[in-house]
Coordinates of C-alpha atoms and ligand atoms in Angstrom, one line a residue:
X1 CA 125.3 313.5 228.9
X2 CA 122.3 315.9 229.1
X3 CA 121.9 319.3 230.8
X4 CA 121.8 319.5 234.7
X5 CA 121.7 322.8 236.4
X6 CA 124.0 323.3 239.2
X7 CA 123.1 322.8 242.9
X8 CA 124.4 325.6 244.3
X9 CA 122.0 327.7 246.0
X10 CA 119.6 330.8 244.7
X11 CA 119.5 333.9 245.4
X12 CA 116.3 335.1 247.8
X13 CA 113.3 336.3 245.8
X14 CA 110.1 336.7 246.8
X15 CA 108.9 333.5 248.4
X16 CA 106.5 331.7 245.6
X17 CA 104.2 328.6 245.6
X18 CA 105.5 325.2 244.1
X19 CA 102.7 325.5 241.6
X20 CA 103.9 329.6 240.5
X21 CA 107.4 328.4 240.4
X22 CA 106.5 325.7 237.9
X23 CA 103.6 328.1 235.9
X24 CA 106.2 329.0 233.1
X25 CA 106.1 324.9 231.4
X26 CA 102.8 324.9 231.3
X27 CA 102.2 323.8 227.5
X28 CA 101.4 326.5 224.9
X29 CA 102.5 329.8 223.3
X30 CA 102.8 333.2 225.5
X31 CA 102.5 336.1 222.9
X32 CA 105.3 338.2 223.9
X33 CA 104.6 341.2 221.9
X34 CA 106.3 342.3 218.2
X35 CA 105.8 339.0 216.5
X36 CA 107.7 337.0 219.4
X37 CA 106.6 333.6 220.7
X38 CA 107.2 331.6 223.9
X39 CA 107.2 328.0 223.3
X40 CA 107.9 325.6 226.3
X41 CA 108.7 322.4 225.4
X42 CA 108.9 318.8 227.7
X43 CA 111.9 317.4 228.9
X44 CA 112.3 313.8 230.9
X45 CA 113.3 313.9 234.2
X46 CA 112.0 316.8 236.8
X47 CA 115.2 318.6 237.2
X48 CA 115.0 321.4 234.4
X49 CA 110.7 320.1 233.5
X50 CA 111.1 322.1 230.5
X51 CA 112.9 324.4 228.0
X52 CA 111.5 327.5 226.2
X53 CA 112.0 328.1 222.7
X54 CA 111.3 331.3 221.1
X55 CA 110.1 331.6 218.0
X56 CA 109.7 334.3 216.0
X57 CA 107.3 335.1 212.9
X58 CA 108.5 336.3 209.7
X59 CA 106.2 336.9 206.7
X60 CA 107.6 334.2 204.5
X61 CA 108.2 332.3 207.7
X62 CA 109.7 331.4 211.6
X63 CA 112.9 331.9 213.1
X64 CA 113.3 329.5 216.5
X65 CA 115.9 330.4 219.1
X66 CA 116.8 327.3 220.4
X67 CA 114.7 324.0 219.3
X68 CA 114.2 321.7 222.6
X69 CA 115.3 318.0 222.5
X70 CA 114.6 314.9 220.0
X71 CA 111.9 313.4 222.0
X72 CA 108.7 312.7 220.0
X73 CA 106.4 314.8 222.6
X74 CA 108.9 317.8 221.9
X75 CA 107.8 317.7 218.4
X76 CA 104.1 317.3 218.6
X77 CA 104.1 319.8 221.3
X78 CA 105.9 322.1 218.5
X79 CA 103.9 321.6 215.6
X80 CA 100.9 322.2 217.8
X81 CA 102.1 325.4 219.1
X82 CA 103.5 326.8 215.0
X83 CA 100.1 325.7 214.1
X84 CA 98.5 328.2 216.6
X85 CA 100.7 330.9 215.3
X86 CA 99.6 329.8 211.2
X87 CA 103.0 327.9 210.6
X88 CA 103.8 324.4 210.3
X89 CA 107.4 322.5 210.4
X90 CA 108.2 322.8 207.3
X91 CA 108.3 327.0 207.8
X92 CA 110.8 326.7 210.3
X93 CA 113.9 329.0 208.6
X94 CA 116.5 329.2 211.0
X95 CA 117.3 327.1 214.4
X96 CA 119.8 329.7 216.3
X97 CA 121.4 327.4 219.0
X98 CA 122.5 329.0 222.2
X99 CA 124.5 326.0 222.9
X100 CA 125.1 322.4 222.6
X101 CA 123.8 320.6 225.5
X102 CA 120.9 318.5 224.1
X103 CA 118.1 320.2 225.4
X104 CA 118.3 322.9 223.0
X105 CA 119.8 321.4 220.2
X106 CA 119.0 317.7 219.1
X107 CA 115.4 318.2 218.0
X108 CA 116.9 320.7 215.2
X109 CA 119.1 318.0 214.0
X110 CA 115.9 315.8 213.7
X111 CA 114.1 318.3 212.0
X112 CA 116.8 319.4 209.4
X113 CA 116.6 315.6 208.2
X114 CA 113.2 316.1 206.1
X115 CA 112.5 320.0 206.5
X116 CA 114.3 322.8 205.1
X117 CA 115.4 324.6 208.7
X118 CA 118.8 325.7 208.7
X119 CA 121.0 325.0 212.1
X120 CA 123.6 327.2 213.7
X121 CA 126.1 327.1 216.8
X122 CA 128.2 328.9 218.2
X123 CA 131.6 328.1 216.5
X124 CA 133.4 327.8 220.4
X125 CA 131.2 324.2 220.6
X126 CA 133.4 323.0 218.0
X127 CA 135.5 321.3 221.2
X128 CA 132.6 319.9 222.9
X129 CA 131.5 318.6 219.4
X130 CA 134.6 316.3 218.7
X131 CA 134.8 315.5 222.1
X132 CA 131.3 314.0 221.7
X133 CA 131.9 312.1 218.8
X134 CA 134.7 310.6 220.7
X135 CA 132.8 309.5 223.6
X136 CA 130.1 308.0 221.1
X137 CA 132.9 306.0 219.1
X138 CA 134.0 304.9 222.6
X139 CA 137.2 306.5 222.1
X140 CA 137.1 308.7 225.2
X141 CA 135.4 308.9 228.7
X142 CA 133.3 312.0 229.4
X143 CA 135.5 315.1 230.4
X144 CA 133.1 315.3 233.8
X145 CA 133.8 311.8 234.7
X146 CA 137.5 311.7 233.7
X147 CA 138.1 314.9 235.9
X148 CA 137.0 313.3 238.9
X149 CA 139.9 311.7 240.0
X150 CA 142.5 314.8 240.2
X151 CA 139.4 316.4 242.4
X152 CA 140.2 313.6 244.7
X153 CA 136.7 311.8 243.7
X154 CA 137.7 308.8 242.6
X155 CA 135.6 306.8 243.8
X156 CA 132.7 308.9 243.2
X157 CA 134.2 308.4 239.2
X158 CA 133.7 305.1 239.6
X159 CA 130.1 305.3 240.5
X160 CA 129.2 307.0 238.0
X161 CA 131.0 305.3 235.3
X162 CA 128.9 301.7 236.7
X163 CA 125.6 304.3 236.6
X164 CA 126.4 305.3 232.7
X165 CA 127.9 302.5 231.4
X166 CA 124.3 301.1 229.5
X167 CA 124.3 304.2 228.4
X168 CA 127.5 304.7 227.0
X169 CA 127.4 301.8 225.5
X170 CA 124.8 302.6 223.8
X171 CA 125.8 305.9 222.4
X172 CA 122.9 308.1 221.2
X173 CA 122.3 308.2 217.3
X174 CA 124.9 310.0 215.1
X175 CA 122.5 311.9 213.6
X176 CA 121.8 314.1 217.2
X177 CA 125.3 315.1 217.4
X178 CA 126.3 316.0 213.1
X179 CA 127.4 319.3 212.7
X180 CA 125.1 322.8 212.1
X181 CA 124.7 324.5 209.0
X182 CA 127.3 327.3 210.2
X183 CA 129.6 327.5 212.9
X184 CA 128.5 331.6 214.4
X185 CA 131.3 333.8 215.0
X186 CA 131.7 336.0 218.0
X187 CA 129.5 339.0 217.2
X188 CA 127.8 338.1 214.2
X189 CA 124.6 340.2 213.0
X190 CA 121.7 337.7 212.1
X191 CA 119.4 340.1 210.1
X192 CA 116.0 338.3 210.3
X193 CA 113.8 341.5 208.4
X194 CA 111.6 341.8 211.4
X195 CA 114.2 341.7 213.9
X196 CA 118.2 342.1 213.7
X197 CA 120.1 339.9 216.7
X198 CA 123.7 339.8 217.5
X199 CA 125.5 336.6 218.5
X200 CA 127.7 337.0 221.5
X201 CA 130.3 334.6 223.0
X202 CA 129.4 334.2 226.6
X203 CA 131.5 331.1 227.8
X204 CA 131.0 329.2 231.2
X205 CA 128.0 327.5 231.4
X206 CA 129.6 325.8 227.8
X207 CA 132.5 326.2 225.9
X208 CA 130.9 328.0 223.0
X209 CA 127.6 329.3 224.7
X210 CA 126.1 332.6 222.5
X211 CA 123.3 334.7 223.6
X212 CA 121.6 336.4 221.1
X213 CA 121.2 340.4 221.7
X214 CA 118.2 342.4 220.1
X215 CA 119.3 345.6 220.6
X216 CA 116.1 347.8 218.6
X217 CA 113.4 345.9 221.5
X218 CA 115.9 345.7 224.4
X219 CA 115.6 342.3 224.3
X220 CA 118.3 339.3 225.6
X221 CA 118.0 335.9 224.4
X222 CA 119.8 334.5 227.2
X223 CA 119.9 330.4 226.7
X224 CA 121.0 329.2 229.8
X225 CA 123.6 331.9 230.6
X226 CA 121.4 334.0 232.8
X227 CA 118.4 332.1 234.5
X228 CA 116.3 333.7 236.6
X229 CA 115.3 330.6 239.5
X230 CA 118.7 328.8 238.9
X231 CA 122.1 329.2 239.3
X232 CA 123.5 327.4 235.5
X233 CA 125.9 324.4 236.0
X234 CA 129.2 325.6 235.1
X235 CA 131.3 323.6 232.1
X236 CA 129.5 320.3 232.4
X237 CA 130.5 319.5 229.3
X238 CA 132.0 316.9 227.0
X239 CA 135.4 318.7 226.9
X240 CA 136.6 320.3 230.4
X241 CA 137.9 323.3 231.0
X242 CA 139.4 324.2 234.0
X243 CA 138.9 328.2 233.8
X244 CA 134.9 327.5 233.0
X245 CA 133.6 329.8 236.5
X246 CA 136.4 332.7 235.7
X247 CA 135.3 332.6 232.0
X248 CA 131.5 332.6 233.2
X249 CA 131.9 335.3 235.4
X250 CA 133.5 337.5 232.5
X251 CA 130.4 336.5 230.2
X252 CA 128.1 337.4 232.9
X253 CA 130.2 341.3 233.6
X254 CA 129.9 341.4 229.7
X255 CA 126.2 341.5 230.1
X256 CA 126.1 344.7 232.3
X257 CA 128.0 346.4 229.5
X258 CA 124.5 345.8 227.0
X259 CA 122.0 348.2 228.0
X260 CA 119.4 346.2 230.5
X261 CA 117.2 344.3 228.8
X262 CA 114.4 342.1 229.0
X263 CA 115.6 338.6 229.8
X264 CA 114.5 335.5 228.0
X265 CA 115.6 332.2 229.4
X266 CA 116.1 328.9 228.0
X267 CA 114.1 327.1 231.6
X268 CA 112.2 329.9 233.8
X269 CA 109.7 333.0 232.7
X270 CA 110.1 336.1 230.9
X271 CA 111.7 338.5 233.3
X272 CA 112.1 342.4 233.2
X273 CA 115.9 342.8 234.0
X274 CA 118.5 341.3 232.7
X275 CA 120.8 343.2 234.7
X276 CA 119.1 342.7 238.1
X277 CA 119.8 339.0 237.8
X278 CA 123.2 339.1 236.5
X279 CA 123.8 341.0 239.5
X280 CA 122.3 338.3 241.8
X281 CA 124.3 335.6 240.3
X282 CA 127.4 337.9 240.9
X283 CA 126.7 338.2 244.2
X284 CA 126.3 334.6 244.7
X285 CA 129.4 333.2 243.2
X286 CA 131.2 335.8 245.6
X287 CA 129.2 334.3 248.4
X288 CA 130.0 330.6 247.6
X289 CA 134.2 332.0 246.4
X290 CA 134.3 333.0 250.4
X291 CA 132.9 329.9 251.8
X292 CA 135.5 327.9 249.4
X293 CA 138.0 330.0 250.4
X294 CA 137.2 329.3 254.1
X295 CA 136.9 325.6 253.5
X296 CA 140.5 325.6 252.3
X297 CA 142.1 327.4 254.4
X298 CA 143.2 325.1 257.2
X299 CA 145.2 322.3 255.4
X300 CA 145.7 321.7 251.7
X301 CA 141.8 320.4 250.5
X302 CA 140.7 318.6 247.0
X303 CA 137.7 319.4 245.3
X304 CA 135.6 317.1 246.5
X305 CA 136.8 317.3 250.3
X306 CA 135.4 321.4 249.4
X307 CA 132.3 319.7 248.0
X308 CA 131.7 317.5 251.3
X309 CA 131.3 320.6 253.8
X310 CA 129.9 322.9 251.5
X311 CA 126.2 323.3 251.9
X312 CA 123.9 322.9 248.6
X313 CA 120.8 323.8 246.9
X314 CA 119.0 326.6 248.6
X315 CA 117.6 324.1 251.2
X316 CA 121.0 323.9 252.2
X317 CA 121.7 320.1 251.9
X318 CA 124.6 318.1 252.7
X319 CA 126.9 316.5 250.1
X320 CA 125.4 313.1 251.7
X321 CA 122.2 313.4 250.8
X322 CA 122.2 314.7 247.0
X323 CA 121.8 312.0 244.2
X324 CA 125.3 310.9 242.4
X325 CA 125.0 313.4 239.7
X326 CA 124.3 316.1 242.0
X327 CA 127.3 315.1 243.6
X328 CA 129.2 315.1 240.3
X329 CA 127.9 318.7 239.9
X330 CA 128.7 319.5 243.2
X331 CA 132.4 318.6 243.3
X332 CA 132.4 320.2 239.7
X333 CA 131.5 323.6 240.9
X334 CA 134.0 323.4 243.9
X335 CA 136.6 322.9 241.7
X336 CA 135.5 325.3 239.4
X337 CA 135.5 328.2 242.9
X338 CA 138.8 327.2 244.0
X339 CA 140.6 327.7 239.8
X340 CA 139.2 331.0 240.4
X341 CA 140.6 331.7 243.8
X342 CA 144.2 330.1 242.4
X343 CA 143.7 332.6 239.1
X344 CA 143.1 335.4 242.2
X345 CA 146.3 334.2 244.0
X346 CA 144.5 333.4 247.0
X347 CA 145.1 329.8 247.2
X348 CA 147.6 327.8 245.5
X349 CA 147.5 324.4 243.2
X350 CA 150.0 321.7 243.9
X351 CA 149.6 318.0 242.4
X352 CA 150.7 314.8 243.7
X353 CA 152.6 312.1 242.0
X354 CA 149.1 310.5 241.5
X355 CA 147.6 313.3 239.6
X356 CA 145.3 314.7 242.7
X357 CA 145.0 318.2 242.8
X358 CA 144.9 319.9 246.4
X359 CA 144.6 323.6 247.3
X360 CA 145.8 325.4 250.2
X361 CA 146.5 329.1 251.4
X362 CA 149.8 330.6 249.9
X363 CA 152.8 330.7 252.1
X364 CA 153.2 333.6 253.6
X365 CA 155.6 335.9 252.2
X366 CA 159.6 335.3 254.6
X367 CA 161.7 338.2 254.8
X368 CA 165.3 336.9 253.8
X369 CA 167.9 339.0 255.7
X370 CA 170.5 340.4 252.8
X371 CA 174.2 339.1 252.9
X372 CA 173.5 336.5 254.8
Ligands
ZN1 ZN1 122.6 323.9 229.1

């Protein structure tokens, strides 16, 4: 299952043209300064259009943060855009991997078959790896779709199994999902000569998401942990996990405690401030934890009742009229607000002898008369 970014709504920013919006996967290389590349690469679909990867220039050869996904115009987009910058394929040192959704990590498996590049990931995908591999052998349903029933979307499950099935089964090739050349540890110094970055755990959006931290230029690798147009889906992934929003929050507080930096996204431009966005997308979660707090507080809700009144995408739509995996993602996300208000103690979890999860307001607090 690829990447898909959330449909909860943005933050307001200035108000810019389609075309502006979009400027950022225009095809080529954007010279950001001190030997550091911008490199958007395609993507099918028109959700995400396209995801940046960042290369940068060595004397004996090219580190790339993240590497884009196995698609043949991915690959002829990057040679062309090395060969600008004197460097071909085969130069390629080091793939560091923000995370595994396939966007920014199948192409490097690709590569490392014939060239020398070496891969690395963060070692908390480990999870999301084996559950992978289990889908593939068939062993296992998606995490995303196996979840839907306990949010009380059953049916929705079952729509989206009849969508996937061609596609599951006909698993993508082994070879996308092998393993990387080193698993990262949280905090690890990658000393590159020209630059030194340091890998840091930031789950939510995945398991075993890193950003990579260049503390000498002030600069933030941010994959898709911080994006500046879009709100980041939170724990699609192969291997669920219930606390994804309350461990993405902490990763996103985490990034306040680095010095501001500039911000370099994995789909969107080159912004000034990391901490002005971080900031944003606080705010926003907050927003959208009020609204489900509201939505479940007259009788005990599920999930995707939540998702149903909820408004989505910053146009505001109905649950109704977004496309099945936007409603996947939306009943996701609702269940990923209402874990955090249970973790908060502001709504309780019970489950029902069928394994549906429904949330509703604690019960107030009875005196008991002593003695009695
Ligand atoms: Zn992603």
């Amino acid at each position: 299952m690829d990447h898909v970014t959330s449909p909860a709504p943005q933050t307001s920013r200035p108000p810019a043209s389609r075309a502006d919006r979009h400027a950022w996967t225009e095809p080529g290389v954007e010279d950001l300064g001190g030997g550091l590349y911008r490199i958007p690469l395609p993507l099918p679909g028109d959700a995400l259009k396209a995801v940046n990867v960042y290369a940068i220039a060595g004397d004996d050869g090219v580190d790339l943060i993240d590497a884009g996904m196995a698609l043949a115009q991915a690959r002829e987009r990057l040679t062309e855009a090395l060969g600008q910058l004197g460097f071909g394929l085969g130069d390629i040192r080091n793939f560091f991997i923000t995370h595994i959704h396939q966007d920014h990590y199948t192409l490097a498996v690709e590569l490392r078959t014939t060239l020398r590049g070496q891969i690395t990931l963060g070692e908390g995908e480990r999870i999301n790896m084996a559950a992978i591999r289990d889908v593939a052998a068939g062993r296992n349903e998606p995490g995303f779709i196996e979840m839907l029933p306990a949010m009380g979307a059953a049916d929705l499950a079952e729509q989206v199994r009849r969508l996937m099935r061609p596609r599951l089964a006909n698993p993508q090739p082994r070879l996308q999902w092998s393993d990387p050349d080193q698993w990262l540890a949280d905090g690890a110094v990658l000393d590159l000569r020209s630059r030194t970055l340091r890998a840091i755990h930031t789950p939510g959006h995945t398991r075993g998401h890193v950003v990579f931290h260049d503390e000498a230029s002030a600069t933030l690798f941010a994959g898709d942990h911080v994006l500046p147009h879009i709100t980041p889906s939170i724990g699609f992934q192969p291997s669920i996990n219930r606390l994804a929003l309350r461990d993405y929050l902490g990763s996103l507080r985490l990034m306040l405690m680095l010095p501001d930096s500039r911000l370099l996204p994995a789909h969107g431009p080159v912004c000034d401030s990391t901490h002005e966005r971080v900031n944003e997308l606080l705010v926003h979660h907050e927003t959208r934890l009020a609204q489900t707090l509201e939505a479940a507080s007259g009788w005990p809700v599920t999930a995707y009742q939540v998702a149903m009144v909820l408004p989505w995408t910053h146009r505001q739509r109905k649950f109704t009229d977004l496309d099945m995996m936007n409603q996947l993602l939306a009943t996701g996300e609702a269940s990923a607000h209402l874990e955090v208000l249970v973790v908060r103690g502001q709504l309780t979890r019970d489950t029902s002898a069928e394994g549906i999860d429904t949330y509703a307001l604690p019960a107030p607090v009875t005196s008991t008369t002593p003695g009695a």
